[in-house]
CSV table of C-alpha atoms in Angstrom, one decimal:
chain,number,residue,atom,x,y,z
A,4,MET,CA,14.8,24.5,-211.5
A,5,SER,CA,14.1,28.0,-209.4
A,6,LYS,CA,17.6,29.6,-207.9
A,7,THR,CA,15.5,29.2,-204.1
A,8,SER,CA,15.2,25.7,-205.0
A,9,ALA,CA,19.2,25.6,-205.4
A,10,VAL,CA,19.9,27.3,-202.1
A,11,ASN,CA,17.4,24.8,-200.6
A,12,GLY,CA,19.2,21.9,-202.1
A,13,ASN,CA,22.6,23.1,-201.1
A,14,LEU,CA,21.7,23.1,-198.1
A,15,ILE,CA,20.2,19.7,-197.9
A,16,GLY,CA,22.9,18.4,-199.7
A,17,ILE,CA,25.8,19.8,-197.1
A,18,MET,CA,23.5,18.4,-194.2
A,19,GLY,CA,23.9,15.2,-195.4
A,20,GLY,CA,27.4,15.4,-196.4
A,21,ILE,CA,28.4,16.4,-192.7
A,22,ILE,CA,26.3,13.4,-191.5
A,23,LEU,CA,28.2,11.1,-194.1
A,24,SER,CA,31.3,12.3,-192.9
A,25,THR,CA,30.7,10.7,-189.4
A,26,ASP,CA,30.5,7.1,-191.4
A,27,SER,CA,34.1,6.1,-191.3
A,28,VAL,CA,34.6,6.4,-187.9
A,29,PHE,CA,31.5,3.8,-186.9
A,30,ILE,CA,33.0,1.2,-189.5
A,31,ARG,CA,36.1,1.6,-187.7
A,32,LEU,CA,34.1,1.2,-184.3
A,33,MET,CA,32.4,-1.9,-185.7
A,34,ALA,CA,36.0,-3.4,-186.1
A,35,VAL,CA,34.6,-6.3,-188.3
A,36,ASP,CA,37.0,-7.7,-190.7
A,37,ASN,CA,34.3,-9.1,-193.4
A,38,SER,CA,33.4,-6.5,-195.5
A,39,TRP,CA,30.5,-8.0,-196.7
A,40,LEU,CA,28.7,-8.8,-194.1
A,41,ILE,CA,28.8,-5.2,-193.5
A,42,VAL,CA,27.4,-4.5,-196.6
A,43,VAL,CA,24.5,-6.8,-195.7
A,44,LEU,CA,23.1,-5.9,-192.0
A,45,ARG,CA,23.2,-2.5,-192.8
A,46,GLY,CA,21.5,-2.6,-196.1
A,47,LEU,CA,19.0,-4.4,-194.1
A,48,LEU,CA,18.9,-1.6,-191.2
A,49,MET,CA,18.7,1.1,-194.2
A,50,TRP,CA,15.8,-0.3,-195.3
A,51,ALA,CA,14.1,-1.4,-192.3
A,52,VAL,CA,14.3,2.2,-191.0
A,53,VAL,CA,13.0,3.8,-194.4
A,54,PHE,CA,10.1,1.3,-194.4
A,55,THR,CA,8.7,1.7,-190.8
A,56,VAL,CA,8.7,5.5,-191.5
A,57,TRP,CA,7.1,4.7,-195.3
A,58,LEU,CA,4.5,2.6,-193.1
A,59,LEU,CA,3.8,4.7,-190.1
A,60,VAL,CA,4.1,8.4,-191.4
A,61,PRO,CA,1.9,8.7,-194.6
A,62,LYS,CA,3.2,12.3,-194.9
A,63,SER,CA,6.6,11.3,-195.5
A,64,ARG,CA,5.7,9.6,-198.5
A,65,SER,CA,6.0,12.4,-201.1
A,66,VAL,CA,9.7,13.0,-199.8
A,67,LEU,CA,10.7,9.1,-199.6
A,68,GLY,CA,8.9,7.8,-202.4
A,69,VAL,CA,8.1,3.6,-202.7
A,70,PRO,CA,10.5,1.7,-200.4
A,71,TRP,CA,10.7,-1.0,-203.5
A,72,ILE,CA,12.0,-1.1,-206.7
A,73,THR,CA,10.3,0.2,-209.8
A,74,ARG,CA,10.9,0.9,-213.3
A,75,GLN,CA,11.5,4.5,-212.8
A,76,ASN,CA,14.2,4.1,-209.8
A,77,LEU,CA,15.8,0.7,-211.1
A,78,LEU,CA,18.7,2.2,-212.2
A,79,SER,CA,19.4,4.6,-209.8
A,80,VAL,CA,18.9,1.7,-207.1
A,81,LEU,CA,21.2,-0.3,-209.2
A,82,PHE,CA,23.8,2.0,-208.8
A,83,PHE,CA,23.1,2.9,-205.1
A,84,CYS,CA,23.8,-1.0,-204.5
A,85,ALA,CA,27.2,-1.1,-206.2
A,86,SER,CA,28.1,2.0,-204.3
A,87,SER,CA,27.4,0.6,-201.0
A,88,ALA,CA,29.1,-2.4,-201.8
A,89,CYS,CA,32.4,-1.1,-203.0
A,90,PHE,CA,32.7,1.8,-200.1
A,91,VAL,CA,32.5,-0.4,-197.5
A,92,ASN,CA,35.5,-2.4,-199.1
A,93,ALA,CA,37.3,0.2,-199.9
A,94,LEU,CA,37.4,1.8,-196.1
A,95,ASN,CA,37.5,-1.8,-194.5
A,96,ARG,CA,40.9,-2.6,-197.2
A,97,GLY,CA,42.8,0.9,-197.3
A,98,ASN,CA,43.8,4.2,-196.2
A,99,ILE,CA,40.6,6.2,-195.4
A,100,ALA,CA,41.5,9.4,-196.0
A,101,THR,CA,43.0,7.8,-199.6
A,102,VAL,CA,39.9,6.2,-200.3
A,103,LEU,CA,37.8,9.1,-199.2
A,104,VAL,CA,40.0,11.4,-201.6
A,105,ILE,CA,39.3,8.9,-204.6
A,106,ILE,CA,36.1,8.5,-204.0
A,107,SER,CA,35.8,12.5,-203.9
A,108,SER,CA,36.4,12.5,-207.4
A,109,THR,CA,32.5,12.2,-207.9
A,110,PRO,CA,31.6,15.4,-208.9
A,111,PHE,CA,34.3,15.2,-211.7
A,112,VAL,CA,32.6,11.9,-212.7
A,113,SER,CA,29.3,13.4,-212.5
A,114,ALA,CA,29.6,15.8,-214.6
A,115,ILE,CA,31.2,15.1,-217.2
A,116,ILE,CA,28.8,11.8,-217.2
A,117,SER,CA,26.1,14.6,-217.4
A,118,ARG,CA,27.6,16.5,-220.1
A,119,ILE,CA,28.8,14.3,-222.4
A,120,PHE,CA,26.0,11.3,-222.5
A,121,PHE,CA,23.1,13.5,-221.4
A,122,ALA,CA,23.9,16.6,-222.8
A,123,VAL,CA,23.6,18.7,-219.2
A,124,LYS,CA,24.7,22.0,-219.0
A,125,ILE,CA,26.8,22.3,-216.0
A,126,ASP,CA,27.1,25.9,-214.6
A,127,ARG,CA,30.6,27.4,-214.5
A,128,SER,CA,30.3,28.2,-210.8
A,129,LEU,CA,29.7,24.4,-209.8
A,130,MET,CA,33.1,23.6,-211.8
A,131,ILE,CA,35.1,26.2,-210.5
A,132,ALA,CA,34.1,24.9,-207.1
A,133,ALA,CA,34.7,21.3,-208.1
A,134,LEU,CA,38.3,22.7,-209.3
A,135,VAL,CA,38.9,24.3,-206.1
A,136,GLY,CA,37.8,21.4,-203.7
A,137,MET,CA,40.0,19.0,-206.3
A,138,VAL,CA,42.9,21.1,-205.2
A,139,GLY,CA,42.3,20.1,-201.6
A,140,VAL,CA,41.8,16.8,-202.6
A,141,VAL,CA,45.2,17.0,-204.1
A,142,ILE,CA,46.7,18.5,-200.7
A,143,VAL,CA,45.1,15.7,-198.8
A,144,MET,CA,47.0,13.0,-200.6
A,145,ALA,CA,50.1,14.6,-200.7
A,146,GLY,CA,50.2,14.2,-197.4
A,147,ARG,CA,49.3,10.7,-197.0
A,148,GLN,CA,51.6,8.0,-197.0
A,149,SER,CA,52.0,5.3,-200.3
A,150,GLY,CA,51.4,1.7,-199.9
A,151,VAL,CA,48.0,1.6,-200.1
A,152,ASP,CA,46.5,-1.4,-200.6
A,153,ALA,CA,45.6,-1.7,-204.8
A,154,SER,CA,42.4,-3.4,-204.6
A,155,ALA,CA,41.1,-0.6,-201.4
A,156,ASN,CA,41.7,2.2,-204.5
A,157,TYR,CA,39.8,-0.1,-207.4
A,158,PHE,CA,36.6,-0.2,-204.8
A,159,ALA,CA,36.8,3.6,-204.3
A,160,LEU,CA,37.5,4.2,-207.7
A,161,ALA,CA,34.3,2.5,-208.3
A,162,THR,CA,32.1,3.8,-205.7
A,163,ALA,CA,32.7,7.1,-207.4
A,164,ILE,CA,31.5,5.9,-210.9
A,165,CYS,CA,28.3,4.0,-209.5
A,166,MET,CA,27.6,7.4,-207.2
A,167,ALA,CA,27.8,9.5,-209.8
A,168,LEU,CA,25.6,7.2,-211.8
A,169,ALA,CA,23.2,6.5,-209.1
A,170,PHE,CA,22.3,10.6,-208.5
A,171,ILE,CA,21.9,11.0,-212.2
A,172,PHE,CA,19.7,8.7,-212.2
A,173,ALA,CA,18.0,9.6,-208.9
A,174,SER,CA,17.6,13.1,-210.6
A,175,LYS,CA,15.3,11.8,-212.9
A,176,VAL,CA,12.8,9.9,-210.6
A,177,GLU,CA,9.9,12.3,-210.6
A,178,ASN,CA,8.5,11.1,-206.8
A,179,GLY,CA,10.7,11.1,-203.6
A,180,THR,CA,14.1,9.8,-203.8
A,181,LEU,CA,15.0,9.7,-200.3
A,182,ALA,CA,14.4,6.2,-200.3
A,183,LEU,CA,16.7,5.2,-202.9
A,184,PRO,CA,19.9,4.3,-201.5
A,185,SER,CA,18.0,2.4,-198.5
A,186,LEU,CA,16.8,0.0,-201.5
A,187,GLY,CA,20.3,0.2,-203.0
A,188,GLY,CA,21.2,-1.7,-199.5
A,189,ILE,CA,18.6,-3.9,-199.1
A,190,LEU,CA,19.4,-4.9,-202.8
A,191,ALA,CA,22.9,-5.2,-202.1
A,192,SER,CA,22.0,-7.2,-198.6
A,193,ILE,CA,19.7,-9.7,-201.5
A,194,VAL,CA,22.9,-10.2,-204.2
A,195,VAL,CA,26.0,-10.3,-202.0
A,196,PRO,CA,25.3,-13.9,-200.0
A,197,ILE,CA,24.4,-15.1,-202.9
A,198,PHE,CA,28.2,-14.7,-203.8
A,199,ALA,CA,29.9,-14.4,-200.3
A,200,GLY,CA,28.7,-18.1,-199.6
A,201,ALA,CA,27.5,-19.4,-196.2
A,202,GLY,CA,30.4,-18.2,-194.5
A,203,LEU,CA,28.3,-14.5,-193.3
A,204,LEU,CA,25.9,-16.5,-190.8
A,205,PRO,CA,28.9,-17.7,-188.8
A,206,ALA,CA,30.3,-14.3,-188.4
A,207,ILE,CA,27.0,-12.9,-187.6
A,208,SER,CA,26.8,-15.2,-184.8
A,209,ALA,CA,30.2,-14.2,-183.6
A,210,LEU,CA,29.1,-10.0,-183.2
A,211,GLN,CA,29.4,-9.0,-179.9
A,212,PRO,CA,26.8,-6.4,-178.3
A,213,GLN,CA,28.9,-3.3,-179.2
A,214,GLN,CA,29.7,-4.2,-182.9
A,215,TRP,CA,26.0,-4.7,-183.1
A,216,LEU,CA,25.5,-1.4,-181.4
A,217,TRP,CA,27.8,0.6,-183.9
A,218,LEU,CA,26.2,-1.5,-186.6
A,219,THR,CA,22.9,-0.2,-186.0
A,220,ILE,CA,23.7,3.5,-185.8
A,221,GLU,CA,25.8,3.5,-188.7
A,222,GLY,CA,23.0,1.3,-190.7
A,223,ALA,CA,19.6,2.4,-189.0
A,224,LEU,CA,20.7,6.0,-188.7
A,225,ILE,CA,23.7,7.7,-190.8
A,226,ILE,CA,23.6,6.3,-193.8
A,227,PRO,CA,19.6,6.5,-194.6
A,228,VAL,CA,19.6,9.8,-193.4
A,229,ALA,CA,23.0,11.2,-194.7
A,230,MET,CA,22.3,9.1,-198.4
A,231,GLY,CA,18.9,10.2,-198.2
A,232,LEU,CA,19.8,14.0,-198.2
A,233,ILE,CA,22.5,13.9,-200.4
A,234,SER,CA,19.8,11.8,-202.7
A,235,LEU,CA,16.9,14.4,-202.2
A,236,SER,CA,19.1,17.2,-203.1
A,237,THR,CA,19.4,15.9,-206.5
A,238,ARG,CA,15.8,17.4,-207.1
A,239,TYR,CA,16.7,20.5,-206.6
A,240,VAL,CA,20.7,20.8,-207.8
A,241,ALA,CA,22.3,19.7,-211.0
A,242,PRO,CA,23.6,15.8,-209.5
A,243,ALA,CA,27.3,17.3,-210.1
A,244,ASN,CA,26.4,19.4,-207.3
A,245,ALA,CA,25.1,16.7,-205.6
A,246,GLY,CA,28.3,14.6,-205.8
A,247,LEU,CA,30.1,17.8,-204.8
A,248,PHE,CA,28.8,17.5,-201.3
A,249,LEU,CA,30.7,14.1,-200.6
A,250,LEU,CA,33.6,16.3,-200.8
A,251,LEU,CA,32.9,17.2,-197.1
A,252,GLU,CA,33.3,13.8,-196.1
A,253,THR,CA,37.2,14.0,-197.2
A,254,ALA,CA,37.3,17.2,-195.6
A,255,LEU,CA,35.6,16.2,-192.1
A,256,ALA,CA,36.4,12.4,-191.6
A,257,PRO,CA,39.7,12.7,-190.7
A,258,LEU,CA,38.7,15.3,-187.8
A,259,TRP,CA,36.4,12.9,-186.7
A,260,ILE,CA,38.9,10.0,-186.8
A,261,TYR,CA,41.0,12.5,-184.7
A,262,LEU,CA,38.4,13.2,-182.1
A,263,PHE,CA,37.2,9.8,-181.9
A,264,LEU,CA,40.2,7.3,-182.4
A,265,HIS,CA,42.7,9.6,-181.8
A,266,GLU,CA,44.7,9.3,-185.2
A,267,ALA,CA,45.9,13.2,-185.8
A,268,PRO,CA,45.4,14.4,-189.4
A,269,THR,CA,48.8,15.4,-191.3
A,270,ILE,CA,49.0,19.3,-191.7
A,271,ASN,CA,48.0,18.4,-195.6
A,272,ALA,CA,44.9,17.2,-194.3
A,273,VAL,CA,43.7,20.3,-192.1
A,274,ILE,CA,44.9,22.7,-195.0
A,275,GLY,CA,43.0,20.6,-197.8
A,276,GLY,CA,39.9,19.9,-195.7
A,277,CYS,CA,39.8,23.5,-195.2
A,278,ILE,CA,40.1,24.3,-199.3
A,279,ILE,CA,37.4,21.9,-199.7
A,280,ILE,CA,35.1,23.0,-197.3
A,281,ILE,CA,35.3,26.5,-198.7
A,282,ALA,CA,34.2,25.4,-202.0
A,283,VAL,CA,31.5,23.9,-200.8
A,284,VAL,CA,30.2,26.9,-198.8
A,285,SER,CA,31.1,29.0,-201.5
A,286,GLN,CA,28.8,27.4,-204.1
A,287,THR,CA,26.1,27.6,-201.9
A,288,LEU,CA,26.9,31.1,-201.4
A,289,GLN,CA,26.8,31.9,-204.8
A,290,ALA,CA,23.4,30.3,-205.2
A,291,LYS,CA,21.8,31.9,-202.6
A,292,LYS,CA,23.3,35.3,-204.4
A,293,GLN,CA,21.6,34.4,-207.8
A,294,ALA,CA,18.6,33.6,-205.8
A,295,ALA,CA,18.4,36.9,-204.3
A,296,ILE,CA,19.0,39.0,-207.5
A,297,ALA,CA,16.6,36.5,-209.8
A,298,LEU,CA,13.8,37.9,-206.8
């Protein structure tokens, strides 16, 4: 893996992280109480968009990969599926900032799994950036009220673990990886109704036009683009580094919540968010510096 590729991977991942940070706003705007309904509909929308692009733009296929499950991408798709279901349930059940704080442990989870089970050497600058980022996470957490629903915390932790594993296995897929999150989404759309029962159909018919609008924006644009870019970054950077981009959501989501929903973040969220952003940007600049030295 060249130093220049690492820089490109960081830039791709940062772009994905910034876009992903708006996700919580749209989930709030949907005002849909049934989390499983959101999982099903956004999974269908994600996959429909990716498949349409794959079908109509042949040149995109080298980046997208195939819009169906194969033996090579199966593990990554399974974990993207689980993370999608857990993420929506976590956001719908608990405090957004606290949920995102827990999910931001993904870089550590990814680094530990990669090191222990796959003998992957983790760059020291990456680990330092992750540690600094987690300091920001702790500051954000300290400024939030206690009493978060325990189930939300469990869903958030499961999201972090599944996301880390999804990135690890995505990095092992030889062809395009941008479609992998959408494949996880469509798999969730197939599996969830089996367990959720027949209650989903009445819930779909009860959705209002404005709810459909936010669902479409989130499912057909925000998630496939954001997760696709972060997944794509694993072709150029370590999976643990890809997890680092998720910290941007922890940093920026309170800002979007404030701007669009008028919920002011605490001073701790502002300070911690700034630290997280500095950690991610510093890691990118370090990769760029190393690339310049190598030339």
